[in-house]
Each structure stands twice: as C-alpha cells, then as structure tokens.
mmCIF file of N, CA and C in Angstrom:
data_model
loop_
_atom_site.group_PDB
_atom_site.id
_atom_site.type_symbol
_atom_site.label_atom_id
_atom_site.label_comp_id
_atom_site.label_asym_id
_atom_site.label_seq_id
_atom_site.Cartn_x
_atom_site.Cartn_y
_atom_site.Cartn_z
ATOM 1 N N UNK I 1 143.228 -103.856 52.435
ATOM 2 C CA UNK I 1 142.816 -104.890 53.355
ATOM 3 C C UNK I 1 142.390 -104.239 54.664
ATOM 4 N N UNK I 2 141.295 -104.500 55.020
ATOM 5 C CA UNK I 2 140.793 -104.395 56.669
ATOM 6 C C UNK I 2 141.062 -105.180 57.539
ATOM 7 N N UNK I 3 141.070 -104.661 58.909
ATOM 8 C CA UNK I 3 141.427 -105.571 60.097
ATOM 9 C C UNK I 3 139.797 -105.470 60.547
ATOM 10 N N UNK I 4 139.604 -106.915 60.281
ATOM 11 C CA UNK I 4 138.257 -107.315 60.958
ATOM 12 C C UNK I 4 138.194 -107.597 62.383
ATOM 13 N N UNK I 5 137.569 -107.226 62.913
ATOM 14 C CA UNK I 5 137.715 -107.999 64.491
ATOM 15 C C UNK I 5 137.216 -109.780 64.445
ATOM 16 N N UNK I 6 137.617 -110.460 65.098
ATOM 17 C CA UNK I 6 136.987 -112.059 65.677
ATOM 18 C C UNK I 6 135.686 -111.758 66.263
ATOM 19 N N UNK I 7 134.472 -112.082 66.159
ATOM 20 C CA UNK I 7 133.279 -112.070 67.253
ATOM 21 C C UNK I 7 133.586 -113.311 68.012
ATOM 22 N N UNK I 8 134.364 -114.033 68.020
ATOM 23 C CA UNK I 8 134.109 -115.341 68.650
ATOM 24 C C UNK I 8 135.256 -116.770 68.432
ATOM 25 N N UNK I 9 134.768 -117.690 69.039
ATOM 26 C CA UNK I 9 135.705 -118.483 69.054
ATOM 27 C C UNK I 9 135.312 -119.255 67.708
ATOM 28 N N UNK I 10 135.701 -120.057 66.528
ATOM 29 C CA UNK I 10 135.246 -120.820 65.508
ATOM 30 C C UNK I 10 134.965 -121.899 66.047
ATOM 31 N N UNK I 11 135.495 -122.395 66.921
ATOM 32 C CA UNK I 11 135.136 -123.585 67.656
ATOM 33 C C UNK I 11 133.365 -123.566 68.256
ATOM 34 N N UNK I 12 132.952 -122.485 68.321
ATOM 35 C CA UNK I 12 132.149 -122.328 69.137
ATOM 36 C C UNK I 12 130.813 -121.914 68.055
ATOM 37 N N UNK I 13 131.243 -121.928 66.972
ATOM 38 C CA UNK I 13 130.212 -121.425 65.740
ATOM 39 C C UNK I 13 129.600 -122.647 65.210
ATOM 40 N N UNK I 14 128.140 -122.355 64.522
ATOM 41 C CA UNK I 14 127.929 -123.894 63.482
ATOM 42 C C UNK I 14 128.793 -124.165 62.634
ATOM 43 N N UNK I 15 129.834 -123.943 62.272
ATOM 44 C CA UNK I 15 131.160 -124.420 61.432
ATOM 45 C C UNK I 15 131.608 -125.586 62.188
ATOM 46 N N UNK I 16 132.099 -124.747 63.669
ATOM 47 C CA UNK I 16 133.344 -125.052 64.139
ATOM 48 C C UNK I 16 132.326 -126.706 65.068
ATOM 49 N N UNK I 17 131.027 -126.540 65.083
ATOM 50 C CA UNK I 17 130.125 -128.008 66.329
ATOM 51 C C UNK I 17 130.097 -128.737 64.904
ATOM 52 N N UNK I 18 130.151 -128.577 63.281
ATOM 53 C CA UNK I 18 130.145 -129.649 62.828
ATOM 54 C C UNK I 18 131.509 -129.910 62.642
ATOM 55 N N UNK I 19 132.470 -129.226 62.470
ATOM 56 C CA UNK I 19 134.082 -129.726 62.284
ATOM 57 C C UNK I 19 134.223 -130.837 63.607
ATOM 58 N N UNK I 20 133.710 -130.534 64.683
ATOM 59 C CA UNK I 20 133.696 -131.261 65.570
ATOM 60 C C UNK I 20 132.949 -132.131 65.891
ATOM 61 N N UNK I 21 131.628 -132.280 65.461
ATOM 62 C CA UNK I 21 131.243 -133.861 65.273
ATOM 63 C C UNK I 21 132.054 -134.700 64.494
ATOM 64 N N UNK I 22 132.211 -134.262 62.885
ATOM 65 C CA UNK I 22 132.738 -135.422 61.976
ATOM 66 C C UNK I 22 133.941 -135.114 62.374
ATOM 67 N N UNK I 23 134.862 -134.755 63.190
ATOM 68 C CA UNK I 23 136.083 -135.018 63.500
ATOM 69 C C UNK I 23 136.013 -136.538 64.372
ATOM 70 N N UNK I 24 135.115 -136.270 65.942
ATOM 71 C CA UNK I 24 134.386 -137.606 66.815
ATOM 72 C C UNK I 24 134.097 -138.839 65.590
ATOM 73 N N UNK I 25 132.978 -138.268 64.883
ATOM 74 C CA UNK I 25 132.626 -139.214 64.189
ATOM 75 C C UNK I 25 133.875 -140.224 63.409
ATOM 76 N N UNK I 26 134.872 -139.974 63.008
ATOM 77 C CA UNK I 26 135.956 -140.590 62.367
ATOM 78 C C UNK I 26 136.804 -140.756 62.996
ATOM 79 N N UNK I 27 136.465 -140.328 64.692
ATOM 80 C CA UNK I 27 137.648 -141.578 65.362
ATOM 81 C C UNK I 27 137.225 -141.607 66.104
ATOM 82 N N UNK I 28 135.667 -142.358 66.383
ATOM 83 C CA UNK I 28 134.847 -143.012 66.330
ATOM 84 C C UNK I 28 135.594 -144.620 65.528
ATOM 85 N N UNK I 29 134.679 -144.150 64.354
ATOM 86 C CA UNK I 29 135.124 -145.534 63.486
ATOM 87 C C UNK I 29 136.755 -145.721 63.321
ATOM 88 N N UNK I 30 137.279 -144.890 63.319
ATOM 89 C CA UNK I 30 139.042 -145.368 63.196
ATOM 90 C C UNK I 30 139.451 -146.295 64.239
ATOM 91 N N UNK I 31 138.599 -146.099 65.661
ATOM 92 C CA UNK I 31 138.998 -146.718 66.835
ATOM 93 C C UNK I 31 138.381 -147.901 67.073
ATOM 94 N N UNK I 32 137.317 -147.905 66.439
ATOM 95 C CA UNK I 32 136.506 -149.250 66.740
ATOM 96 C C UNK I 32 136.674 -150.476 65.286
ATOM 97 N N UNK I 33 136.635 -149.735 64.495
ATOM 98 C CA UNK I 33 136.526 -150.242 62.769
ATOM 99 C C UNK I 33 138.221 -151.209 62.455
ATOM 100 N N UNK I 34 138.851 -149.815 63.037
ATOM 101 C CA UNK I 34 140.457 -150.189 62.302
ATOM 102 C C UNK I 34 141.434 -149.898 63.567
ATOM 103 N N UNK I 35 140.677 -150.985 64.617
ATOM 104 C CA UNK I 35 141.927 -150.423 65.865
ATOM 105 C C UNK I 35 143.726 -150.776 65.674
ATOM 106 N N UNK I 36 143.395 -152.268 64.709
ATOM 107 C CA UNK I 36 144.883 -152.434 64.115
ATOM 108 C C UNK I 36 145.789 -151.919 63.669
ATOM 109 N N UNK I 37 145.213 -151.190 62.747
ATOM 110 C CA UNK I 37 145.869 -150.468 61.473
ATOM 111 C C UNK I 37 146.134 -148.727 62.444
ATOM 112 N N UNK I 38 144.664 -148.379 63.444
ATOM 113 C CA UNK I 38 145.366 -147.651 63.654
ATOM 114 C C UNK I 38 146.730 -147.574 65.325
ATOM 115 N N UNK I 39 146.524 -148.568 65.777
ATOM 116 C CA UNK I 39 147.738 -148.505 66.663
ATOM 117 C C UNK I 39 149.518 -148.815 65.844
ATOM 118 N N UNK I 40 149.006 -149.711 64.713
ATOM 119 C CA UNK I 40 150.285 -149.862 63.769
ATOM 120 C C UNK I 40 150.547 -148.769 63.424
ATOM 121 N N UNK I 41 149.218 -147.270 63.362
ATOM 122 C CA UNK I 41 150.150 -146.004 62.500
ATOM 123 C C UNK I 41 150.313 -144.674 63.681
ATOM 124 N N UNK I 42 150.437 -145.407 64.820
ATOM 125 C CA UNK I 42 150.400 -144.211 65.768
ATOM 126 C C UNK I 42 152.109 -143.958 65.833
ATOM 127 N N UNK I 43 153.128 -144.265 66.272
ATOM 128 C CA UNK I 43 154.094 -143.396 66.258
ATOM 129 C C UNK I 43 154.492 -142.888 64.848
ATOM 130 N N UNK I 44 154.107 -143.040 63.730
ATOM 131 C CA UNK I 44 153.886 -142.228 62.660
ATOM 132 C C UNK I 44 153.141 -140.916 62.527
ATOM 133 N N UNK I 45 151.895 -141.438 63.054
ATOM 134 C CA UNK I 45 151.035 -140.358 63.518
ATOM 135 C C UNK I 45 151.392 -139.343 65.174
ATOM 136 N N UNK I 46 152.130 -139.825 66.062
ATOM 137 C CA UNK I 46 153.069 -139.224 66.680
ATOM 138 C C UNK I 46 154.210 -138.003 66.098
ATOM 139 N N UNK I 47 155.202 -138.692 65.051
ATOM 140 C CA UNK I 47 155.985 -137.811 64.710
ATOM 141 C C UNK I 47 155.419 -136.739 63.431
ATOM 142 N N UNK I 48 154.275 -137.186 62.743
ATOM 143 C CA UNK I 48 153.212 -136.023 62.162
ATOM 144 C C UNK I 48 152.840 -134.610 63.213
ATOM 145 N N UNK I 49 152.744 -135.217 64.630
ATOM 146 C CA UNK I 49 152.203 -134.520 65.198
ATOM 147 C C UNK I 49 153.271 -133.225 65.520
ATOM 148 N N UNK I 50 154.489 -133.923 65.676
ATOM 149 C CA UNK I 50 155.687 -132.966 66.142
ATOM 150 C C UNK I 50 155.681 -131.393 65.368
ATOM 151 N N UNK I 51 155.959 -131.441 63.942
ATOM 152 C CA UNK I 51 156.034 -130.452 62.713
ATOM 153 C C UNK I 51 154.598 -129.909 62.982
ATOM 154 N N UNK I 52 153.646 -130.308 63.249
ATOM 155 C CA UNK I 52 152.237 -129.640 62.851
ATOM 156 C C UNK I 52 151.802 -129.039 64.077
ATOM 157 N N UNK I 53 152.218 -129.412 65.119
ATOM 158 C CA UNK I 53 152.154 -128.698 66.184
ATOM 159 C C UNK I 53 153.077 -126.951 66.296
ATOM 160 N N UNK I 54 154.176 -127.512 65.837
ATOM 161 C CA UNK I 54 155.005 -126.309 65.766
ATOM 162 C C UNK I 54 154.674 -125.330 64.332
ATOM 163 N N UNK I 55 154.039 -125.765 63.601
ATOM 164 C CA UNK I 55 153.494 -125.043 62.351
ATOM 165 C C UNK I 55 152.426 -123.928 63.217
ATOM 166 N N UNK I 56 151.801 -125.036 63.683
ATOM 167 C CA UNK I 56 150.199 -124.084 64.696
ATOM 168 C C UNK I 56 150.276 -123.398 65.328
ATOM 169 N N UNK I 57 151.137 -123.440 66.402
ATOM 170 C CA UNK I 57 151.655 -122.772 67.625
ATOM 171 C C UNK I 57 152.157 -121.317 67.759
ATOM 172 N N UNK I 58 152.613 -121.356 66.649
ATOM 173 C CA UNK I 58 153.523 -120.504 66.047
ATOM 174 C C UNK I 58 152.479 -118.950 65.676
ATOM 175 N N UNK I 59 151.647 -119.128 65.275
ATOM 176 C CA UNK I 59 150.250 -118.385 64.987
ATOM 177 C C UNK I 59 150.392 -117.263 66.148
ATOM 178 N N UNK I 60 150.445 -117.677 67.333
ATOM 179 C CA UNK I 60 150.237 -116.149 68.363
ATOM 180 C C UNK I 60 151.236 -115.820 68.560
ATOM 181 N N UNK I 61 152.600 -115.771 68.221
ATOM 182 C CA UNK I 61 154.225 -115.206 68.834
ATOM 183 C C UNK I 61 154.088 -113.810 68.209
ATOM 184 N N UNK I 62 153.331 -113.028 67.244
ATOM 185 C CA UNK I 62 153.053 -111.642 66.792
ATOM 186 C C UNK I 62 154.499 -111.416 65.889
ATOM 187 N N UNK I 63 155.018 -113.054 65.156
ATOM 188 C CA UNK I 63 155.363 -112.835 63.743
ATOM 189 C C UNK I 63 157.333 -112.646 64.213
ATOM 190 N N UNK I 64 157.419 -112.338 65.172
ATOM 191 C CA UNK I 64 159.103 -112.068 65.815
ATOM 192 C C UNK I 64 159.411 -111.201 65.065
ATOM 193 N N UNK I 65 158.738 -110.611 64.333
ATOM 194 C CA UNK I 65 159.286 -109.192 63.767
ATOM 195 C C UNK I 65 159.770 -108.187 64.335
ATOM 196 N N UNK I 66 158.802 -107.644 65.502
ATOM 197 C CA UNK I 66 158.717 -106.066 65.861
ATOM 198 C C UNK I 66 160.241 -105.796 66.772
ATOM 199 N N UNK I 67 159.151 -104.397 67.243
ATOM 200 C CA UNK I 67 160.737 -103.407 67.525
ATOM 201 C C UNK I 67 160.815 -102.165 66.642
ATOM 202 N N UNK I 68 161.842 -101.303 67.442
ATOM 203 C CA UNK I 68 161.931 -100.197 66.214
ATOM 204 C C UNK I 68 162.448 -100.066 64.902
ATOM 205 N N UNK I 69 163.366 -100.905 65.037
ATOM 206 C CA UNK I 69 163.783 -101.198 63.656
ATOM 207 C C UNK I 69 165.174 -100.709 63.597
ATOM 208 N N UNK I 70 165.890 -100.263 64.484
ATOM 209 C CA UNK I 70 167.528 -100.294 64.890
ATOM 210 C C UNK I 70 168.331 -101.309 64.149
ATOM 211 N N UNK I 71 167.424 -102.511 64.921
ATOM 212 C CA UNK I 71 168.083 -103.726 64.574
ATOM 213 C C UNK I 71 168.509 -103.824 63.374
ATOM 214 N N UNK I 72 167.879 -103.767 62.179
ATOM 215 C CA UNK I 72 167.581 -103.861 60.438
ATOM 216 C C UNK I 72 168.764 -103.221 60.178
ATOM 217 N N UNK I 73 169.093 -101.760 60.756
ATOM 218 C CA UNK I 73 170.256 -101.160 60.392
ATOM 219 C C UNK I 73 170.987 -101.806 60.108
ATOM 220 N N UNK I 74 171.791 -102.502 61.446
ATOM 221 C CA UNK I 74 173.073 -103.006 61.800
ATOM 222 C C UNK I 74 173.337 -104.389 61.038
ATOM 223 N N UNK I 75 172.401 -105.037 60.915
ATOM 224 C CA UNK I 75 172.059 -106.186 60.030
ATOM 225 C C UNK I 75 172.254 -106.061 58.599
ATOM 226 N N UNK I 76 171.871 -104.763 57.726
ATOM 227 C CA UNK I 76 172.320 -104.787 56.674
ATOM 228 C C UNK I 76 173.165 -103.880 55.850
ATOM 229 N N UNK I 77 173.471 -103.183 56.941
ATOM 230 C CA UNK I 77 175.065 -102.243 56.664
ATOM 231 C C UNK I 77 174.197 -100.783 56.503
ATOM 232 N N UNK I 78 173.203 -100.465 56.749
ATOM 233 C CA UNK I 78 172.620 -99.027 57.058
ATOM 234 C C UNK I 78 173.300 -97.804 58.008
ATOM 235 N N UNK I 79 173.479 -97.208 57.526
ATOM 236 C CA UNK I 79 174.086 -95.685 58.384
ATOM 237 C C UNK I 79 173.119 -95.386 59.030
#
C-alpha cells in the first residue's frame, strides 16, 4: 500500500459540488414537501446525529495509538 498525498479538499472537487447540490436539493423538498413528517422526525434525527458525529470526528485524533511503545510492555506482562 502507498501513502498518496490529498491534492485537495473533496468538497471542493466535481464529486464533492454535486454531493452538494443533491444534498440542497433534498432538503430542499424535505422542507417544503414534508415539513410535517420532517419536524415529527427531528429529535430522532437529533439523537442520529449524536453517534455519527462521534463516528466522524474521530478521523483526525491520529488513531490514540502512538508513543514508543513502553506502554504495551507493562500492559501485557513484557520484560
């Protein structure tokens, strides 16, 4: 496996301007179409948000692994 570099943000690519229209586009209509249904599913869609936020977030902490590795010793009975 290679370490590729990022050129860029995905957000900022033709991927990432159509992920982001039809994202608008569907709440767009969710908000205007189904404002009922969707204010009835917002603290649902609130506590969705809790777990998936902390799933995401989690991405730049560089894994809580590192260090020299001392630690590992003492942790699993290593001389």
């Amino acid at each position: 496996m290679t370490n590729e570099k990022s050129d860029g943000n995905f957000w900022l690519k033709p991927p990432g301007l159509a992920a982001i229209g039809l994202i608008a586009a569907a709440l767009y209509f969710l908000l205007t179409e189904h404002l009922a249904h969707t204010i009835a599913a917002l603290p649902y869609l609130i506590l969705l948000l809790c777990p998936l936020m902390h799933f995401f977030m989690h991405r730049g902490h560089g894994h809580h692994g590192g260090g020299d590795g001392d630690d590992n010793d003492n942790r699993t009975g290593g001389a």
